């Protein structure tokens, strides 16, 4: 995009351009494709379990490998790109996902499945920090709205993945995962265009506004304390989400004797709730403050999570949808709140919190898988129902509404 303000005096306060919805739409669409491909991996666990005779612990290891590669690499990528933005790393990262899916379609043993999951996770580690920077650059100050638009693409993709697995992979087998890799090729093409826009705007008014550092009015101790609370909330949110996203199909099969396809359709209901909550959380945070959204969404999940283990199938699906809406509305607010705590470090913040989210999800999946092997899948759901109560910790977060620029 041509910078028409390039000749203006440097001491002139210049208006920030408007929201660039086409760019937000493009990164949301590629986020949809990225997370759809990731959720296909989660959704075909019953297929992989049947083919390779996997235990619940091994299922957890696959999730851990996928999310651990993301959690380790994302903060590193974010810190590097804060110092030196890399617009064209976006299509390169999608290339890792493409290779991982092709390997997954042909994997003939458990170690190769784990390697394929690691490659898919590595693709996400590059995609999320830089895409979050693009969202902030295109937001024109509406950071919560932009973050929600970006993240809802991922949540919609996550909800589509189980349907794609049920319609394509379950009937046609593991080899049909290769067809899903075509989505990665489409993502590479779209991200090439986004990267060109990103590179052209790095030195513009828009780019400088999104990357500048500002004084939050908070001490270093307050910032560290707030970040620690956010990490506790991420733990609560993603351990509970791991119990649903990784094991909900097994829970439904075990308790209600559903078939694999019916269980995957039911997983779609929960993931659709997650997508709805993500879309709502950011704009509401722009209006009423991030702290209120974070506190209300995580703690507000507790009534639904506590009731879910005792419900029949009909109410289980309703409660899972409601829990997904409530708990997912926190994440856009958490990301933007953390960016306001540490201005000028968009990539570091995004990499840290997306990486932490994936890491907590991976650790949660592995730990809960072992617990399910030792006890039962029903016991896991009874125990995890109490995790959202940790949302009470959000009461101690400082209010950034008057301080953020």
Short mmCIF file of C-alpha atoms in Angstrom, two decimals:
data_model
loop_
_atom_site.label_atom_id
_atom_site.label_comp_id
_atom_site.label_asym_id
_atom_site.label_seq_id
_atom_site.Cartn_x
_atom_site.Cartn_y
_atom_site.Cartn_z
CA UNK A 1 0.00 0.00 0.00
CA UNK A 2 1.47 3.35 -1.05
CA UNK A 3 2.35 5.66 1.84
CA UNK A 4 0.80 9.01 0.90
CA UNK A 5 2.02 10.66 4.13
CA UNK A 6 5.71 10.04 3.53
CA UNK A 7 6.50 13.73 2.91
CA UNK A 8 4.77 15.05 6.05
CA UNK A 9 6.95 16.63 8.79
CA UNK A 10 8.20 14.17 11.36
CA UNK A 11 6.80 16.19 14.30
CA UNK A 12 3.27 16.20 12.90
CA UNK A 13 0.74 13.94 14.59
CA UNK A 14 -0.63 11.84 11.77
CA UNK A 15 -3.97 10.05 11.79
CA UNK A 16 -3.77 6.30 11.77
CA UNK A 17 -5.36 4.75 8.66
CA UNK A 18 -8.57 2.76 8.96
CA UNK A 19 -9.02 -0.94 9.60
CA UNK A 20 -7.86 -3.02 6.62
CA UNK A 21 -10.55 -5.69 6.60
CA UNK A 22 -9.29 -7.46 3.43
CA UNK A 23 -5.96 -8.18 5.16
CA UNK A 24 -7.72 -9.26 8.36
CA UNK A 25 -9.96 -11.48 6.25
CA UNK A 26 -6.94 -13.01 4.51
CA UNK A 27 -5.10 -13.88 7.72
CA UNK A 28 -8.34 -15.13 9.26
CA UNK A 29 -8.88 -17.39 6.24
CA UNK A 30 -5.33 -18.74 6.41
CA UNK A 31 -5.78 -19.22 10.15
CA UNK A 32 -8.90 -21.22 9.29
CA UNK A 33 -6.90 -23.39 6.89
CA UNK A 34 -4.00 -23.75 9.35
CA UNK A 35 -6.14 -24.80 12.31
CA UNK A 36 -8.43 -26.95 10.16
CA UNK A 37 -5.39 -28.98 9.16
CA UNK A 38 -4.28 -29.19 12.78
CA UNK A 39 -7.70 -30.29 14.00
CA UNK A 40 -7.78 -33.03 11.38
CA UNK A 41 -4.85 -34.53 13.26
CA UNK A 42 -6.83 -34.39 16.53
CA UNK A 43 -10.02 -35.69 14.93
CA UNK A 44 -8.44 -38.79 13.38
CA UNK A 45 -7.09 -40.04 16.71
CA UNK A 46 -9.64 -42.89 16.75
CA UNK A 47 -8.45 -43.90 13.26
CA UNK A 48 -4.81 -43.82 14.32
CA UNK A 49 -5.64 -45.62 17.56
CA UNK A 50 -7.31 -48.43 15.64
CA UNK A 51 -4.53 -48.76 13.06
CA UNK A 52 -1.55 -48.63 15.43
CA UNK A 53 -3.24 -49.98 18.60
CA UNK A 54 -2.43 -46.84 20.59
CA UNK A 55 -3.02 -46.35 24.29
CA UNK A 56 -4.49 -43.10 25.63
CA UNK A 57 -0.98 -42.19 26.78
CA UNK A 58 0.34 -42.55 23.21
CA UNK A 59 -2.53 -40.41 21.93
CA UNK A 60 -1.38 -37.80 24.45
CA UNK A 61 2.20 -38.08 23.18
CA UNK A 62 1.06 -37.24 19.63
CA UNK A 63 -0.69 -34.11 20.91
CA UNK A 64 2.33 -33.27 23.06
CA UNK A 65 4.71 -33.55 20.08
CA UNK A 66 2.48 -31.31 17.95
CA UNK A 67 1.93 -28.66 20.58
CA UNK A 68 5.38 -28.87 22.18
CA UNK A 69 7.06 -27.93 18.89
CA UNK A 70 4.82 -24.90 18.74
CA UNK A 71 5.31 -23.91 22.36
CA UNK A 72 9.10 -24.10 22.11
CA UNK A 73 9.47 -22.30 18.80
CA UNK A 74 6.77 -19.64 18.94
CA UNK A 75 8.36 -17.41 21.61
CA UNK A 76 11.72 -17.70 19.81
CA UNK A 77 10.16 -16.72 16.47
CA UNK A 78 8.25 -13.88 18.12
CA UNK A 79 11.35 -12.43 19.79
CA UNK A 80 13.37 -12.64 16.56
CA UNK A 81 10.66 -10.95 14.51
CA UNK A 82 10.25 -8.15 17.07
CA UNK A 83 13.86 -7.29 16.37
CA UNK A 84 13.66 -7.97 12.65
CA UNK A 85 10.21 -8.58 11.13
CA UNK A 86 10.17 -11.37 8.53
CA UNK A 87 7.06 -10.93 6.38
CA UNK A 88 7.87 -13.78 4.00
CA UNK A 89 8.27 -16.29 6.82
CA UNK A 90 4.48 -16.74 6.70
CA UNK A 91 4.29 -18.86 3.52
CA UNK A 92 7.46 -20.71 4.58
CA UNK A 93 5.81 -21.73 7.85
CA UNK A 94 2.78 -23.03 5.96
CA UNK A 95 5.20 -25.16 3.96
CA UNK A 96 6.14 -27.07 7.14
CA UNK A 97 2.46 -27.89 7.65
CA UNK A 98 2.22 -29.12 4.05
CA UNK A 99 5.16 -31.50 4.56
CA UNK A 100 3.78 -32.73 7.88
CA UNK A 101 0.41 -33.65 6.38
CA UNK A 102 1.99 -35.54 3.49
CA UNK A 103 4.10 -37.50 5.97
CA UNK A 104 1.06 -38.20 8.15
CA UNK A 105 -0.82 -39.63 5.16
CA UNK A 106 1.96 -42.15 4.52
CA UNK A 107 3.23 -42.84 8.08
CA UNK A 108 3.47 -46.59 8.74
CA UNK A 109 4.43 -46.53 12.42
CA UNK A 110 3.94 -44.51 15.59
CA UNK A 111 7.30 -42.61 15.49
CA UNK A 112 6.52 -41.28 12.00
CA UNK A 113 3.10 -40.11 13.19
CA UNK A 114 4.83 -38.23 16.01
CA UNK A 115 7.31 -36.68 13.53
CA UNK A 116 4.45 -35.60 11.25
CA UNK A 117 2.67 -33.99 14.20
CA UNK A 118 5.89 -32.15 15.09
CA UNK A 119 6.17 -30.70 11.56
CA UNK A 120 2.58 -29.48 11.66
CA UNK A 121 3.30 -27.84 15.00
CA UNK A 122 6.44 -26.17 13.61
CA UNK A 123 4.32 -24.59 10.89
CA UNK A 124 2.09 -23.03 13.52
CA UNK A 125 5.07 -21.74 15.45
CA UNK A 126 5.96 -19.49 12.51
CA UNK A 127 2.41 -18.61 11.51
CA UNK A 128 0.95 -17.30 14.78
CA UNK A 129 3.45 -14.63 15.94
CA UNK A 130 3.78 -12.96 12.55
CA UNK A 131 0.06 -13.20 11.78
CA UNK A 132 -0.73 -11.54 15.12
CA UNK A 133 1.60 -8.69 14.13
CA UNK A 134 -0.23 -8.36 10.81
CA UNK A 135 -3.56 -8.26 12.67
CA UNK A 136 -2.33 -5.49 14.96
CA UNK A 137 -0.91 -3.55 12.00
CA UNK A 138 -4.23 -3.78 10.14
CA UNK A 139 -6.36 -2.96 13.21
CA UNK A 140 -6.04 0.86 13.29
CA UNK A 141 -6.36 0.75 17.06
CA UNK A 142 -9.27 -1.73 17.22
CA UNK A 143 -6.97 -4.39 18.61
CA UNK A 144 -9.58 -6.63 20.19
CA UNK A 145 -11.70 -6.66 17.04
CA UNK A 146 -8.69 -7.49 14.87
CA UNK A 147 -7.52 -10.23 17.23
CA UNK A 148 -10.99 -11.77 17.30
CA UNK A 149 -11.28 -11.73 13.50
CA UNK A 150 -7.87 -13.37 13.26
CA UNK A 151 -8.53 -15.97 15.93
CA UNK A 152 -12.07 -16.86 14.88
CA UNK A 153 -10.71 -18.12 11.59
CA UNK A 154 -8.64 -20.60 13.54
CA UNK A 155 -11.59 -21.66 15.67
CA UNK A 156 -13.83 -22.15 12.63
CA UNK A 157 -11.08 -24.20 11.07
CA UNK A 158 -10.81 -26.27 14.23
CA UNK A 159 -14.55 -26.96 14.11
CA UNK A 160 -14.43 -27.92 10.42
CA UNK A 161 -11.57 -30.37 10.95
CA UNK A 162 -13.63 -33.06 12.72
CA UNK A 163 -16.32 -32.83 10.01
CA UNK A 164 -13.66 -33.20 7.33
CA UNK A 165 -12.23 -36.18 9.18
CA UNK A 166 -15.67 -37.77 9.53
CA UNK A 167 -16.60 -37.24 5.87
CA UNK A 168 -13.24 -37.90 4.22
CA UNK A 169 -10.66 -39.63 6.40
CA UNK A 170 -12.78 -42.11 8.41
CA UNK A 171 -14.42 -43.60 5.24
CA UNK A 172 -11.25 -43.50 3.09
CA UNK A 173 -8.47 -44.09 5.59
CA UNK A 174 -5.24 -42.46 6.67
CA UNK A 175 -3.96 -41.98 3.10
CA UNK A 176 -6.74 -39.48 2.40
CA UNK A 177 -4.96 -36.97 4.68
CA UNK A 178 -2.90 -36.14 1.57
CA UNK A 179 -5.96 -34.38 0.12
CA UNK A 180 -6.06 -32.11 3.16
CA UNK A 181 -2.53 -30.92 2.33
CA UNK A 182 -4.05 -29.06 -0.64
CA UNK A 183 -5.37 -26.57 1.91
CA UNK A 184 -1.76 -25.83 2.87
CA UNK A 185 -0.96 -25.03 -0.76
CA UNK A 186 -3.90 -22.61 -0.86
CA UNK A 187 -2.65 -21.04 2.37
CA UNK A 188 0.83 -20.55 0.90
CA UNK A 189 -0.64 -18.64 -2.05
CA UNK A 190 -2.78 -16.37 0.16
CA UNK A 191 0.08 -15.68 2.57
CA UNK A 192 2.36 -14.61 -0.26
CA UNK A 193 -0.07 -11.73 -0.90
CA UNK A 194 -0.33 -10.90 2.83
CA UNK A 195 3.46 -10.89 3.08
CA UNK A 196 3.73 -8.36 0.25
CA UNK A 197 1.28 -6.02 2.05
CA UNK A 198 3.08 -6.55 5.35
CA UNK A 199 6.50 -5.77 3.86
CA UNK A 200 5.19 -2.64 2.10
CA UNK A 201 3.71 -1.23 5.33
CA UNK A 202 6.49 -1.88 7.82
CA UNK A 203 7.88 1.66 7.50
CA UNK A 204 4.55 3.42 6.93
CA UNK A 205 2.47 5.38 9.45
CA UNK A 206 0.45 2.21 10.06
CA UNK A 207 3.54 0.07 10.64
CA UNK A 208 5.22 2.56 12.99
CA UNK A 209 2.00 2.97 14.99
CA UNK A 210 1.64 -0.79 15.50
CA UNK A 211 5.27 -1.32 16.51
CA UNK A 212 5.88 1.72 18.72
CA UNK A 213 6.55 1.40 22.45
CA UNK A 214 4.45 3.40 24.92
CA UNK A 215 4.42 3.94 28.67
CA UNK A 216 1.74 1.83 30.34
CA UNK A 217 2.06 3.52 33.73
CA UNK A 218 2.70 0.13 35.36
CA UNK A 219 5.84 -0.84 37.24
CA UNK A 220 7.97 -3.79 36.15
CA UNK A 221 6.76 -5.68 39.22
CA UNK A 222 3.11 -5.07 38.28
CA UNK A 223 3.76 -6.26 34.73
CA UNK A 224 5.48 -9.44 35.96
CA UNK A 225 2.64 -10.13 38.38
CA UNK A 226 0.01 -9.61 35.70
CA UNK A 227 1.85 -11.88 33.25
CA UNK A 228 2.07 -14.58 35.94
CA UNK A 229 -1.69 -14.40 36.50
CA UNK A 230 -2.30 -14.61 32.75
CA UNK A 231 -0.13 -17.73 32.61
CA UNK A 232 -2.19 -19.31 35.40
CA UNK A 233 -5.35 -18.52 33.45
CA UNK A 234 -3.85 -20.02 30.28
CA UNK A 235 -3.11 -23.17 32.30
CA UNK A 236 -6.73 -23.32 33.49
CA UNK A 237 -8.19 -22.62 30.06
CA UNK A 238 -6.05 -24.99 28.02
CA UNK A 239 -5.98 -27.92 30.42
CA UNK A 240 -9.77 -27.82 30.33
CA UNK A 241 -9.82 -27.38 26.55
CA UNK A 242 -7.42 -30.34 26.23
CA UNK A 243 -9.91 -32.53 28.07
CA UNK A 244 -12.57 -31.61 25.51
CA UNK A 245 -10.66 -31.25 22.24
CA UNK A 246 -8.51 -34.38 22.66
CA UNK A 247 -10.82 -36.74 24.57
CA UNK A 248 -14.40 -35.57 24.02
CA UNK A 249 -14.97 -38.14 21.27
CA UNK A 250 -13.67 -40.93 23.54
CA UNK A 251 -15.85 -39.67 26.40
CA UNK A 252 -18.97 -39.72 24.22
CA UNK A 253 -18.14 -43.16 22.83
CA UNK A 254 -17.50 -44.52 26.33
CA UNK A 255 -20.47 -42.99 28.12
CA UNK A 256 -23.17 -42.84 25.43
CA UNK A 257 -21.96 -45.66 23.11
CA UNK A 258 -21.76 -43.37 20.07
CA UNK A 259 -20.03 -44.37 16.85
CA UNK A 260 -16.83 -42.62 15.74
CA UNK A 261 -18.60 -40.43 13.17
CA UNK A 262 -21.36 -39.43 15.60
CA UNK A 263 -18.76 -38.52 18.22
CA UNK A 264 -16.86 -36.38 15.72
CA UNK A 265 -20.06 -34.55 14.74
CA UNK A 266 -20.58 -33.89 18.45
CA UNK A 267 -17.03 -32.53 18.77
CA UNK A 268 -18.00 -30.05 16.04
CA UNK A 269 -20.70 -28.66 18.36
CA UNK A 270 -18.14 -27.86 21.05
CA UNK A 271 -15.67 -26.37 18.58
CA UNK A 272 -18.43 -24.22 17.04
CA UNK A 273 -19.01 -22.82 20.52
CA UNK A 274 -15.30 -22.04 20.79
CA UNK A 275 -15.44 -20.16 17.48
CA UNK A 276 -18.45 -18.14 18.64
CA UNK A 277 -16.78 -17.17 21.91
CA UNK A 278 -13.59 -16.11 20.15
CA UNK A 279 -15.46 -13.78 17.79
CA UNK A 280 -17.28 -12.13 20.70
CA UNK A 281 -14.43 -11.79 23.19
CA UNK A 282 -12.24 -9.25 21.38
CA UNK A 283 -14.85 -6.58 20.48
CA UNK A 284 -16.46 -6.84 23.92
CA UNK A 285 -13.02 -6.32 25.47
CA UNK A 286 -12.59 -3.17 23.33
CA UNK A 287 -15.81 -1.80 24.85
CA UNK A 288 -15.81 -2.88 28.50
CA UNK A 289 -12.15 -3.70 29.19
CA UNK A 290 -10.03 -6.84 28.81
CA UNK A 291 -9.95 -7.63 32.54
CA UNK A 292 -13.74 -7.99 32.79
CA UNK A 293 -13.85 -10.28 29.78
CA UNK A 294 -10.97 -12.45 31.05
CA UNK A 295 -12.48 -12.76 34.52
CA UNK A 296 -16.05 -13.37 33.36
CA UNK A 297 -15.24 -15.82 30.60
CA UNK A 298 -13.00 -18.25 32.48
CA UNK A 299 -14.86 -18.16 35.80
CA UNK A 300 -18.17 -18.14 33.90
CA UNK A 301 -17.29 -21.50 32.38
CA UNK A 302 -17.48 -23.20 35.79
CA UNK A 303 -21.29 -23.71 35.97
CA UNK A 304 -21.25 -25.50 32.62
CA UNK A 305 -18.12 -27.57 33.29
CA UNK A 306 -19.37 -28.67 36.71
CA UNK A 307 -22.74 -29.80 35.32
CA UNK A 308 -21.40 -31.55 32.19
CA UNK A 309 -20.28 -34.89 33.78
CA UNK A 310 -23.80 -35.47 35.13
CA UNK A 311 -25.80 -34.59 32.00
CA UNK A 312 -27.45 -36.85 29.43
CA UNK A 313 -26.31 -36.73 25.79
CA UNK A 314 -28.65 -33.88 24.81
CA UNK A 315 -27.57 -31.65 27.68
CA UNK A 316 -23.93 -32.70 27.34
CA UNK A 317 -23.85 -31.16 23.86
CA UNK A 318 -25.60 -27.98 25.05
CA UNK A 319 -23.28 -27.60 28.03
CA UNK A 320 -20.19 -28.30 25.91
CA UNK A 321 -21.27 -25.59 23.43
CA UNK A 322 -21.86 -23.08 26.25
CA UNK A 323 -18.56 -23.93 27.93
CA UNK A 324 -16.80 -23.45 24.58
CA UNK A 325 -18.39 -20.02 24.10
CA UNK A 326 -17.49 -18.83 27.57
CA UNK A 327 -13.93 -20.08 27.87
CA UNK A 328 -12.89 -19.15 24.31
CA UNK A 329 -13.94 -15.52 24.70
CA UNK A 330 -10.98 -15.02 27.07
CA UNK A 331 -8.12 -15.66 24.64
CA UNK A 332 -8.42 -12.60 22.33
CA UNK A 333 -8.71 -10.45 25.46
CA UNK A 334 -5.68 -12.15 27.05
CA UNK A 335 -3.52 -11.60 23.95
CA UNK A 336 -4.43 -7.91 23.58
CA UNK A 337 -4.18 -7.33 27.34
CA UNK A 338 -0.66 -8.80 27.32
CA UNK A 339 0.27 -6.67 24.29
CA UNK A 340 -0.89 -3.62 26.25
CA UNK A 341 1.24 -4.69 29.21
CA UNK A 342 4.33 -5.01 26.97
CA UNK A 343 3.91 -2.49 24.11
CA UNK A 344 6.26 -2.81 21.17
CA UNK A 345 6.70 -6.55 21.76
CA UNK A 346 3.81 -7.88 19.69
CA UNK A 347 5.70 -10.88 18.34
CA UNK A 348 7.17 -11.84 21.71
CA UNK A 349 3.79 -11.59 23.43
CA UNK A 350 1.96 -13.48 20.69
CA UNK A 351 4.64 -16.16 20.49
CA UNK A 352 4.76 -16.53 24.27
CA UNK A 353 1.02 -16.83 24.79
CA UNK A 354 0.18 -18.86 21.68
CA UNK A 355 3.16 -21.06 22.50
CA UNK A 356 2.11 -21.33 26.13
CA UNK A 357 -1.42 -22.17 25.03
CA UNK A 358 -0.19 -24.96 22.76
CA UNK A 359 2.27 -26.15 25.41
CA UNK A 360 -0.37 -26.28 28.15
CA UNK A 361 -2.71 -28.07 25.77
CA UNK A 362 -0.01 -30.60 24.93
CA UNK A 363 1.02 -31.21 28.53
CA UNK A 364 -2.63 -31.39 29.51
CA UNK A 365 -3.39 -33.92 26.78
CA UNK A 366 -0.48 -36.14 27.80
CA UNK A 367 -1.21 -35.90 31.54
CA UNK A 368 -4.93 -36.45 31.10
CA UNK A 369 -4.27 -39.38 28.78
CA UNK A 370 -2.19 -41.11 31.44
CA UNK A 371 -4.84 -40.32 34.04
CA UNK A 372 -7.54 -41.80 31.78
CA UNK A 373 -5.47 -44.96 31.33
CA UNK A 374 -5.03 -45.26 35.11
CA UNK A 375 -8.65 -44.44 36.04
CA UNK A 376 -11.31 -43.74 33.42
CA UNK A 377 -12.22 -41.07 30.90
CA UNK A 378 -15.28 -40.20 33.02
CA UNK A 379 -13.04 -39.49 36.04
CA UNK A 380 -11.00 -37.06 33.93
CA UNK A 381 -14.14 -35.04 33.17
CA UNK A 382 -15.17 -34.95 36.82
CA UNK A 383 -11.71 -33.68 37.82
CA UNK A 384 -11.28 -31.10 35.03
CA UNK A 385 -14.69 -29.57 35.76
CA UNK A 386 -13.08 -27.58 38.62
CA UNK A 387 -10.31 -25.97 36.51
CA UNK A 388 -12.33 -22.89 35.42
CA UNK A 389 -12.60 -21.85 39.08
CA UNK A 390 -9.01 -20.62 38.74
CA UNK A 391 -10.56 -17.70 36.84
CA UNK A 392 -10.91 -16.03 40.26
CA UNK A 393 -7.24 -15.05 39.90
CA UNK A 394 -8.20 -12.50 37.20
CA UNK A 395 -9.52 -10.28 40.01
CA UNK A 396 -5.88 -9.28 40.74
CA UNK A 397 -5.10 -8.06 37.19
CA UNK A 398 -4.51 -4.29 36.89
CA UNK A 399 -6.94 -2.34 34.70
CA UNK A 400 -5.16 -1.14 31.55
CA UNK A 401 -8.07 0.70 29.90
CA UNK A 402 -6.89 4.18 30.83
CA UNK A 403 -3.24 3.43 30.35
CA UNK A 404 -3.15 1.67 26.95
CA UNK A 405 -2.48 3.76 23.86
#
